[in-house]
Amino acid sequence: MSQSAFATALLAPDAPTPPGLSDPEGRPAGKRFDIYRNNVVTSLTAALETAFPVVRKLVGPTNFKLLAGAFLRRHPPRTPVLMLYGADLPGFLEAWPPARTLGYLPDIARLEQALREAYHAADAAPLDPTRLAALAPDALMEVRFTLAPAFRLIRSPWPIHAIWRYNTEPGCPKPGPKPQDVAVLRDGYDPEPILLPDGAVAFLAALATGETLGTAMETATAEAPEFDLGPLLAQLLATGTITELETHA
Amino acid sequence: MLDATQSRLPDAPGIGYKPQHYAAILADPGPVRWLEIHAENYMGEGGRPLAQLRALAERFPISVHGVGLSIGGEGPLDPDHLDRLARLLGWLNPASFSEHLAWSTHDVGFLNDLLPLPYTEPTLVRVADHVDQVQTRLGRRMLLENPSTYLAFDESEMSETEFLREIARRTGCGLLLDVNNVFVSATNQKTDPRAYIDGFPLELVGEIHLGGHDEDADEHGQPLLIDSHGAPVVDPVWALYARTVDRGGRRPTLIEWDNDVPDWPVLAAEAARAGALLAEAPA
């Protein structure tokens, strides 16, 4: 028998056991084949449960098993490295009928995936802040930054930061209605989702695409005139999110 | 040429490393002299997993155990995955590298289980070719592990021990003998696990695995053991292990506990038990 027939039957719960597989008495393998079937589904479901704890909490453990079963059959892992398995889950959730009433679910999955990506991202030495302090004000606005490989940005029309916190930290207030943008910053080895003030997501997106600090500022203030660079820049430096700078000279 | 001498773990107990035990291991490893990691968990770009591995590798010999190469697969080996392995082994320079006599990848994707093979001449040719490719790409001798099996292929024409012996003969690879897998497979296939050990080329064994299993039954009421790595090693497996090292001599011996992982003292106690049996075995 071919491995194609074996693999196809593994992922089809109702398919008959492939022929040519037997127990010690020569009877068809039956439940013995189901062990492999169960191992595949159980181990990949467990990987997704570990990866998306907040999505699991939001839909409930029983529904998550159904969700994981449907997802892993539609999107089996493409590589044996499972640390980032589930990148297709947000898109899958958008089209998953039972989740239609939970519009924020795909963005919560995006946030959880971003946290995993950040956890495994390459290490990078933080920028020495004195290099920035040494620049003249006009040169400062011409500077371009390299951001840490762990940096991630998520824009959302939903209050994803509050929903995430409400489901991970006991005693957090219930989420309000306001949309929230989030940056994932990794200070040392622990990624944190940071709630961004108005204008900051535009600012960070501009920096991440290699715009100068001045251009990023203009983008941010066009969106939010009250945008305050100081605290955000301090946070980026303190968390090692800026790793290099390039001056125009 | 393949360098067999660089692959040397101590003939002492080791543990399958779990990150929750990081601090405990560094504080007091007890009887544990070496650590094994799953290769695929250390193929990220950076972060805490790699930092911990670097620190552990300064203190302990490391065995890299792959679970995703799909050496028994009908298709070609995944060159990207071989590259990832070569990169990991390149910077870590571990004491040993091992993989499974199984397949896990097909056109549908990666199935995350160690799937069984028929023991036939075409399978032999394919697996030997893949082992050759792995050893050539990685520039080192590998160990190939006997699987836990739950069913038999009607087309099989040789025993598992004959099959593994022949793979080793054709490729020069060593073998990883999982004694729990022997017990699980023999129970499920209604064969004698002692006869398996007695027929195994113990001189080719570079490492031994010990782990726990779950007990179930098939639809005919026949016992069906499932390799779960989630429980203590059972007494019949300890007895089989004692027979193995008594016949084959001391070998690096790993306690494998991957699910429902207990606190460090429980693992250290299992390792101590293996160490006591090793001490009684001939060198």
XYZ file of C-alpha atoms in Angstrom:
532
model
C 0.000 0.000 0.000
C 1.162 3.539 -0.706
C 1.833 6.246 1.823
C -0.669 8.405 -0.103
C -3.491 6.034 0.806
C -2.247 5.887 4.407
C -1.916 9.683 4.723
C -5.262 10.416 3.098
C -7.064 7.968 5.391
C -5.311 9.484 8.440
C -6.900 12.864 7.842
C -10.347 11.524 6.876
C -12.049 10.414 10.092
C -14.784 8.439 8.344
C -12.664 6.789 5.647
C -12.247 3.005 5.891
C -8.939 1.600 7.158
C -6.612 1.117 4.182
C -6.218 -2.524 3.101
C -3.044 -4.485 3.810
C -2.780 -3.459 7.474
C -3.416 -6.188 10.028
C -3.427 -7.207 13.660
C -1.346 -10.231 14.810
C -4.202 -12.605 13.924
C -4.318 -11.295 10.367
C -7.541 -9.365 10.903
C -7.915 -5.844 9.445
C -6.141 -3.268 11.629
C -9.305 -1.302 12.574
C -8.732 0.436 15.883
C -4.979 -0.053 15.500
C -5.013 2.280 12.516
C -7.148 4.714 14.515
C -4.250 5.123 16.970
C -2.204 6.795 14.246
C -5.244 8.801 13.186
C -5.758 9.935 16.758
C -2.063 10.752 17.267
C -2.052 13.099 14.268
C -5.180 14.976 15.301
C -4.415 15.033 19.033
C -0.810 16.182 18.695
C -1.603 18.939 16.200
C -4.618 20.031 18.255
C -2.370 20.218 21.326
C 0.109 22.342 19.362
C -2.688 24.764 18.439
C -4.033 24.822 22.016
C -0.607 25.842 23.278
C -0.258 28.412 20.531
C -3.654 30.128 20.833
C -4.714 30.039 24.510
C -6.843 33.200 24.290
C -8.684 32.080 21.152
C -9.319 28.800 22.991
C -10.659 30.605 26.020
C -12.921 32.798 23.899
C -14.544 29.930 21.990
C -14.344 27.373 24.836
C -12.213 24.198 24.976
C -14.786 21.967 23.288
C -15.355 24.338 20.392
C -11.609 24.844 20.065
C -11.113 21.109 19.519
C -13.684 21.248 16.711
C -12.021 24.333 15.310
C -8.557 22.763 15.514
C -9.789 19.559 13.868
C -11.308 21.490 10.982
C -8.249 23.722 10.651
C -5.595 21.002 10.706
C -7.400 19.015 8.010
C -7.680 22.105 5.816
C -4.189 23.419 6.671
C -1.862 20.589 7.750
C 1.603 21.834 8.761
C 3.852 22.497 5.778
C 7.060 21.872 7.728
C 8.073 19.742 10.730
C 8.908 22.915 12.662
C 5.685 23.466 14.599
C 6.727 26.462 16.706
C 4.872 28.760 14.299
C 2.214 26.320 13.062
C -1.090 28.157 12.823
C -0.123 31.206 10.766
C -3.179 30.472 8.604
C -5.545 30.367 11.580
C -6.612 34.059 11.493
C -7.679 33.774 7.857
C -9.369 30.462 8.560
C -11.311 32.030 11.443
C -12.593 34.810 9.189
C -14.338 32.197 7.090
C -15.327 29.818 9.879
C -19.120 30.041 10.212
C -19.365 29.276 13.972
C -17.095 32.274 14.713
C -19.171 34.770 12.734
C -20.537 36.424 15.875
C -17.007 36.837 17.308
C -15.695 39.378 14.814
C -12.588 40.110 16.878
C -11.443 36.468 16.940
C -9.187 36.638 13.826
C -7.347 39.672 15.227
C -6.874 37.961 18.596
C -5.369 35.024 16.690
C -3.113 37.504 14.830
C -1.953 38.919 18.146
C -1.216 35.476 19.577
C 0.670 34.486 16.426
C 2.667 37.738 16.593
C 3.641 36.936 20.193
C 4.930 33.505 19.095
C 6.853 34.985 16.178
C 8.399 37.540 18.522
C 9.353 34.836 21.037
C 11.345 32.917 18.421
C 12.693 35.920 16.493
C 16.417 36.538 16.163
C 18.245 38.272 18.980
C 19.614 41.758 18.317
C 21.695 44.084 20.474
C 19.808 47.257 21.501
C 20.930 50.630 20.216
C 23.079 52.583 22.661
C 20.755 55.559 23.439
C 23.708 57.949 23.727
C 24.155 57.656 19.951
C 20.713 59.190 19.531
C 21.289 61.820 22.215
C 24.490 62.907 20.465
C 22.615 63.988 17.317
C 21.746 67.627 16.595
C 17.938 68.239 16.447
C 17.815 68.650 12.645
C 19.973 65.536 12.110
C 17.690 63.661 14.504
C 14.695 64.151 12.204
C 16.703 62.673 9.287
C 17.566 59.484 11.150
C 16.321 56.067 10.057
C 16.017 53.171 12.484
C 16.417 49.427 12.259
C 13.824 47.764 14.450
C 14.385 44.485 16.303
C 13.446 41.265 14.437
C 10.920 40.560 17.225
C 8.954 43.791 16.578
C 5.377 43.229 15.363
C 2.502 45.632 14.687
C -1.210 44.781 14.631
C -3.919 47.239 13.597
C -7.417 46.292 14.578
C -10.936 47.719 14.497
C -11.510 45.795 17.768
C -10.302 46.408 21.349
C -7.821 43.528 21.008
C -5.416 44.632 23.719
C -8.176 44.813 26.307
C -9.671 41.498 25.166
C -6.262 39.831 25.347
C -5.550 41.204 28.824
C -9.041 40.408 30.111
C -8.430 36.773 29.178
C -4.850 36.474 30.394
C -4.613 38.630 33.527
C -7.039 38.102 36.411
C -8.873 41.238 37.550
C -8.494 43.259 34.350
C -11.392 45.539 33.405
C -13.871 44.408 30.763
C -12.977 45.612 27.268
C -14.612 48.832 26.083
C -15.718 49.450 22.496
C -12.731 51.504 21.257
C -10.540 49.989 18.513
C -6.982 49.270 19.616
C -3.684 48.987 17.784
C -0.943 46.921 19.378
C 2.822 46.652 19.071
C 4.602 43.531 20.247
C 7.911 44.492 21.862
C 10.405 41.963 23.219
C 12.473 43.188 26.143
C 15.034 40.426 26.638
C 13.211 37.181 25.864
C 9.630 38.044 26.857
C 7.339 39.562 24.204
C 4.689 41.999 25.466
C 1.682 43.410 23.619
C 1.762 47.194 24.087
C -1.383 49.285 23.615
C -0.510 52.113 21.239
C -1.756 55.697 21.620
C -3.406 57.400 18.626
C -0.950 58.057 15.831
C 1.636 55.598 17.102
C 0.717 52.796 14.724
C 1.219 55.109 11.740
C 4.500 56.288 13.242
C 5.799 52.759 13.834
C 4.647 51.484 10.466
C 6.563 54.329 8.822
C 9.701 53.589 10.856
C 9.441 49.895 10.075
C 9.376 50.604 6.339
C 12.546 52.700 6.618
C 11.108 56.236 6.662
C 13.025 58.925 8.525
C 12.021 59.899 12.031
C 10.754 63.226 10.663
C 8.540 61.607 8.040
C 7.224 59.118 10.596
C 6.394 62.040 12.910
C 4.502 63.839 10.141
C 2.532 60.673 9.350
C 1.624 60.292 12.999
C 0.586 63.890 13.630
C -1.498 63.944 10.445
C -3.508 61.107 11.991
C -3.370 62.339 15.600
C -2.246 65.948 16.186
C -1.668 65.246 19.885
C 0.848 62.445 19.118
C 3.702 62.623 21.639
C 6.998 61.178 20.429
C 8.898 61.267 23.741
C 7.324 58.463 25.778
C 7.073 56.110 22.797
C 10.687 56.666 21.747
C 11.820 56.096 25.334
C 9.877 52.841 25.420
C 11.346 51.679 22.106
C 14.846 52.353 23.413
C 14.217 50.823 26.840
C 12.894 47.578 25.345
C 15.712 47.240 22.810
C 13.247 47.635 19.938
C 15.580 50.034 18.113
C 18.755 48.183 17.228
C 20.544 50.477 14.776
C 20.357 53.964 13.341
C 21.430 55.435 10.075
C 22.104 59.142 9.712
C 21.702 60.990 6.449
C 25.353 62.087 6.366
C 34.469 10.755 5.568
C 31.996 10.378 8.381
C 33.407 11.054 11.780
C 32.025 8.441 14.144
C 34.272 9.395 17.022
C 32.663 12.821 17.540
C 29.350 11.119 18.428
C 29.914 10.108 21.969
C 27.572 10.486 24.889
C 28.675 9.150 28.292
C 27.497 5.621 29.187
C 25.324 7.206 31.862
C 21.746 8.457 32.344
C 20.390 11.373 30.344
C 17.052 13.196 30.288
C 14.816 14.539 27.543
C 15.144 18.265 28.267
C 12.018 20.312 29.038
C 12.300 24.102 29.491
C 10.392 24.017 32.810
C 13.357 22.119 34.305
C 15.999 24.593 33.185
C 16.729 26.106 36.616
C 16.494 22.751 38.437
C 18.975 21.098 36.067
C 21.504 23.887 36.403
C 21.091 23.906 40.204
C 21.459 20.148 40.673
C 21.413 17.655 37.791
C 21.625 14.719 40.218
C 22.452 11.530 38.316
C 21.801 13.153 34.917
C 24.974 13.452 32.862
C 23.618 14.520 29.461
C 20.527 16.018 27.826
C 18.538 15.304 24.714
C 16.553 17.886 22.770
C 14.110 17.568 19.904
C 15.808 19.219 16.948
C 12.636 20.867 15.645
C 12.109 22.842 18.860
C 15.405 24.651 18.331
C 15.012 25.735 14.738
C 13.820 29.242 15.554
C 15.911 32.313 14.837
C 16.639 33.241 18.460
C 14.990 34.010 21.775
C 14.938 32.105 25.026
C 14.969 28.523 23.631
C 18.296 29.007 21.871
C 19.762 31.011 24.757
C 18.925 28.199 27.202
C 20.316 25.582 24.846
C 23.596 27.510 24.504
C 23.906 27.686 28.283
C 23.084 23.991 28.778
C 25.539 22.948 26.073
C 28.351 24.531 28.095
C 27.547 22.191 30.983
C 26.283 18.970 29.393
C 26.846 16.814 26.320
C 23.769 17.279 24.117
C 22.022 14.697 21.991
C 19.940 16.085 19.125
C 16.945 13.870 18.397
C 15.031 14.672 15.215
C 11.321 13.976 14.974
C 10.525 15.447 11.573
C 12.929 14.235 8.905
C 10.579 11.526 7.602
C 13.444 9.202 6.692
C 10.971 6.483 5.730
C 8.990 8.770 3.435
C 8.291 7.705 -0.162
C 9.166 11.158 -1.422
C 12.598 12.789 -1.353
C 13.950 14.196 1.912
C 13.004 17.835 2.443
C 16.176 19.779 1.552
C 15.030 22.805 3.590
C 14.673 20.632 6.651
C 18.077 19.073 6.095
C 19.484 22.610 5.877
C 17.829 23.527 9.169
C 19.316 20.429 10.790
C 22.752 21.168 9.371
C 22.550 24.706 10.748
C 21.581 23.505 14.253
C 24.216 20.778 14.323
C 26.738 23.211 12.896
C 26.631 25.680 15.780
C 25.784 23.200 18.535
C 28.164 20.389 17.537
C 26.182 17.893 19.643
C 27.532 14.611 20.983
C 24.975 12.651 18.968
C 22.293 12.968 16.311
C 19.447 10.487 15.964
C 16.219 10.074 14.015
C 13.442 7.512 13.570
C 12.692 4.566 11.351
C 9.359 6.115 10.377
C 7.739 8.610 8.057
C 5.776 11.736 8.884
C 5.608 13.909 5.775
C 3.641 13.387 2.604
C 2.106 15.569 -0.110
C -0.694 16.474 2.300
C 1.824 18.001 4.719
C 3.610 17.141 7.951
C 1.529 14.697 9.983
C 3.410 14.998 13.316
C 3.415 11.292 14.074
C 5.952 8.513 13.560
C 4.169 6.438 10.954
C 5.001 2.789 10.266
C 6.774 1.157 7.333
C 6.499 -2.225 5.642
C 9.734 -4.161 6.025
C 10.452 -4.952 2.378
C 13.413 -4.691 0.012
C 12.068 -1.505 -1.680
C 11.680 0.123 1.764
C 15.203 -0.979 2.655
C 16.627 0.608 -0.499
C 14.762 3.863 0.093
C 15.567 4.186 3.811
C 19.242 3.317 3.240
C 19.409 5.964 0.509
C 17.866 8.563 2.823
C 20.196 7.671 5.712
C 23.137 8.029 3.311
C 21.909 11.470 2.271
C 21.467 12.581 5.875
C 24.902 11.375 6.956
C 26.541 12.971 3.930
C 24.728 16.298 4.363
C 25.378 16.454 8.108
C 28.906 15.070 7.850
C 28.390 12.694 10.729
C 27.159 9.243 11.595
C 23.557 9.142 12.794
C 21.611 6.746 14.987
C 18.325 5.281 13.728
C 15.608 4.396 16.266
C 13.267 1.393 16.271
C 9.595 2.506 16.294
C 6.559 1.657 18.398
C 4.099 -0.105 16.117
C 0.386 -0.839 16.449
C -0.242 -2.867 13.319
C 1.580 -4.980 10.742
C 1.881 -4.636 6.962
C 0.808 -7.767 5.074
C 3.583 -7.088 2.577
C 6.411 -7.156 5.168
C 8.975 -9.827 4.307
C 11.518 -9.489 7.121
C 11.588 -8.762 10.827
C 12.283 -5.298 12.220
C 15.608 -6.421 13.692
C 16.674 -7.862 10.331
C 15.595 -4.644 8.658
C 17.516 -2.377 11.069
C 20.616 -4.577 10.975
C 20.626 -4.365 7.179
C 20.148 -0.562 7.163
C 23.124 -0.235 9.506
C 25.203 -2.578 7.348
C 24.425 -0.673 4.145
C 24.857 2.847 5.551
C 27.231 2.526 8.492
C 24.715 4.264 10.742
C 24.364 3.322 14.378
C 21.134 2.362 16.113
C 19.111 3.868 18.903
C 17.351 1.110 20.808
C 14.128 2.247 22.468
C 13.407 -0.536 24.943
C 9.911 0.765 25.680
C 9.173 0.688 21.947
C 10.354 -2.934 21.874
C 7.945 -3.801 24.695
C 5.060 -1.827 23.154
C 5.537 -3.314 19.672
C 6.051 -6.877 20.935
C 2.883 -6.683 23.030
C 0.919 -5.232 20.121
C 2.368 -7.715 17.592
C 2.221 -10.695 19.994
C 5.917 -11.420 19.765
C 8.523 -11.990 22.478
C 10.306 -8.753 23.465
C 13.247 -10.721 24.912
C 13.747 -12.478 21.585
C 13.775 -9.023 19.941
C 16.552 -7.854 22.276
C 18.451 -11.109 21.780
C 18.225 -10.706 18.018
C 19.174 -7.028 17.999
C 22.692 -5.989 16.920
C 23.520 -4.521 20.334
C 27.079 -3.730 19.249
C 25.633 -1.041 16.952
C 23.594 0.639 19.679
C 24.822 4.156 20.476
C 21.976 5.108 22.777
C 19.032 3.560 24.635
C 15.634 5.164 25.261
C 13.315 4.367 28.162
C 9.840 5.829 28.502
C 6.290 5.185 29.601
C 3.253 3.985 27.663
C -0.525 3.828 27.997
C -2.567 0.625 28.104
C -5.603 0.114 25.904
C -7.293 -2.752 24.042
C -8.327 -3.230 20.436
C -11.872 -4.021 19.281
C -11.209 -7.753 19.837
C -10.118 -7.220 23.437
C -6.447 -7.753 22.615
C -3.993 -5.606 24.610
C -2.873 -2.507 22.795
C -0.066 -0.438 24.260
C 0.365 3.154 23.125
C 3.722 4.896 23.244
C 2.748 8.032 25.168
C 5.982 9.241 26.833
C 3.652 10.413 29.574
C 4.197 7.963 32.441
C 6.918 6.190 34.452
C 8.863 3.323 32.902
C 7.051 0.086 33.838
C 8.758 -2.850 35.579
C 8.742 -5.222 32.564
C 10.542 -2.504 30.560
C 13.123 -2.074 33.351
C 13.654 -5.849 33.260
C 14.069 -5.742 29.487
C 16.521 -2.864 29.867
C 18.541 -4.817 32.446
C 18.701 -7.714 29.983
C 19.826 -5.334 27.238
C 22.732 -3.755 29.106
C 23.679 -7.083 30.668
C 24.100 -8.504 27.154
C 25.275 -5.454 25.266
C 27.120 -3.502 27.945
C 26.645 0.030 29.249
C 25.136 2.583 26.933
C 23.994 6.218 27.188
C 20.422 5.813 28.470
C 17.693 8.425 28.136
C 14.546 8.841 30.215
C 11.941 10.188 27.763
C 8.966 11.973 29.310
C 7.293 14.375 26.876
C 3.668 14.610 28.040
C 2.262 15.338 31.510
C 5.871 16.122 32.386
C 6.522 15.668 36.141
C 8.661 17.791 38.436
C 12.408 17.407 38.175
C 12.871 15.061 41.197
C 10.597 12.457 39.575
C 12.696 12.492 36.403
C 15.942 12.464 38.378
C 14.692 9.380 40.266
C 13.981 7.569 36.980
C 17.455 8.507 35.776
C 18.945 7.217 39.047
C 17.198 3.881 38.521
C 18.718 3.607 35.051
C 22.081 4.569 36.539
C 21.881 1.786 39.117
C 21.225 -0.817 36.400
C 24.028 0.626 34.273
C 26.431 0.301 37.197
C 25.676 -3.421 37.383
C 26.181 -3.963 33.670
C 29.475 -4.927 32.071
C 31.379 -1.978 30.626
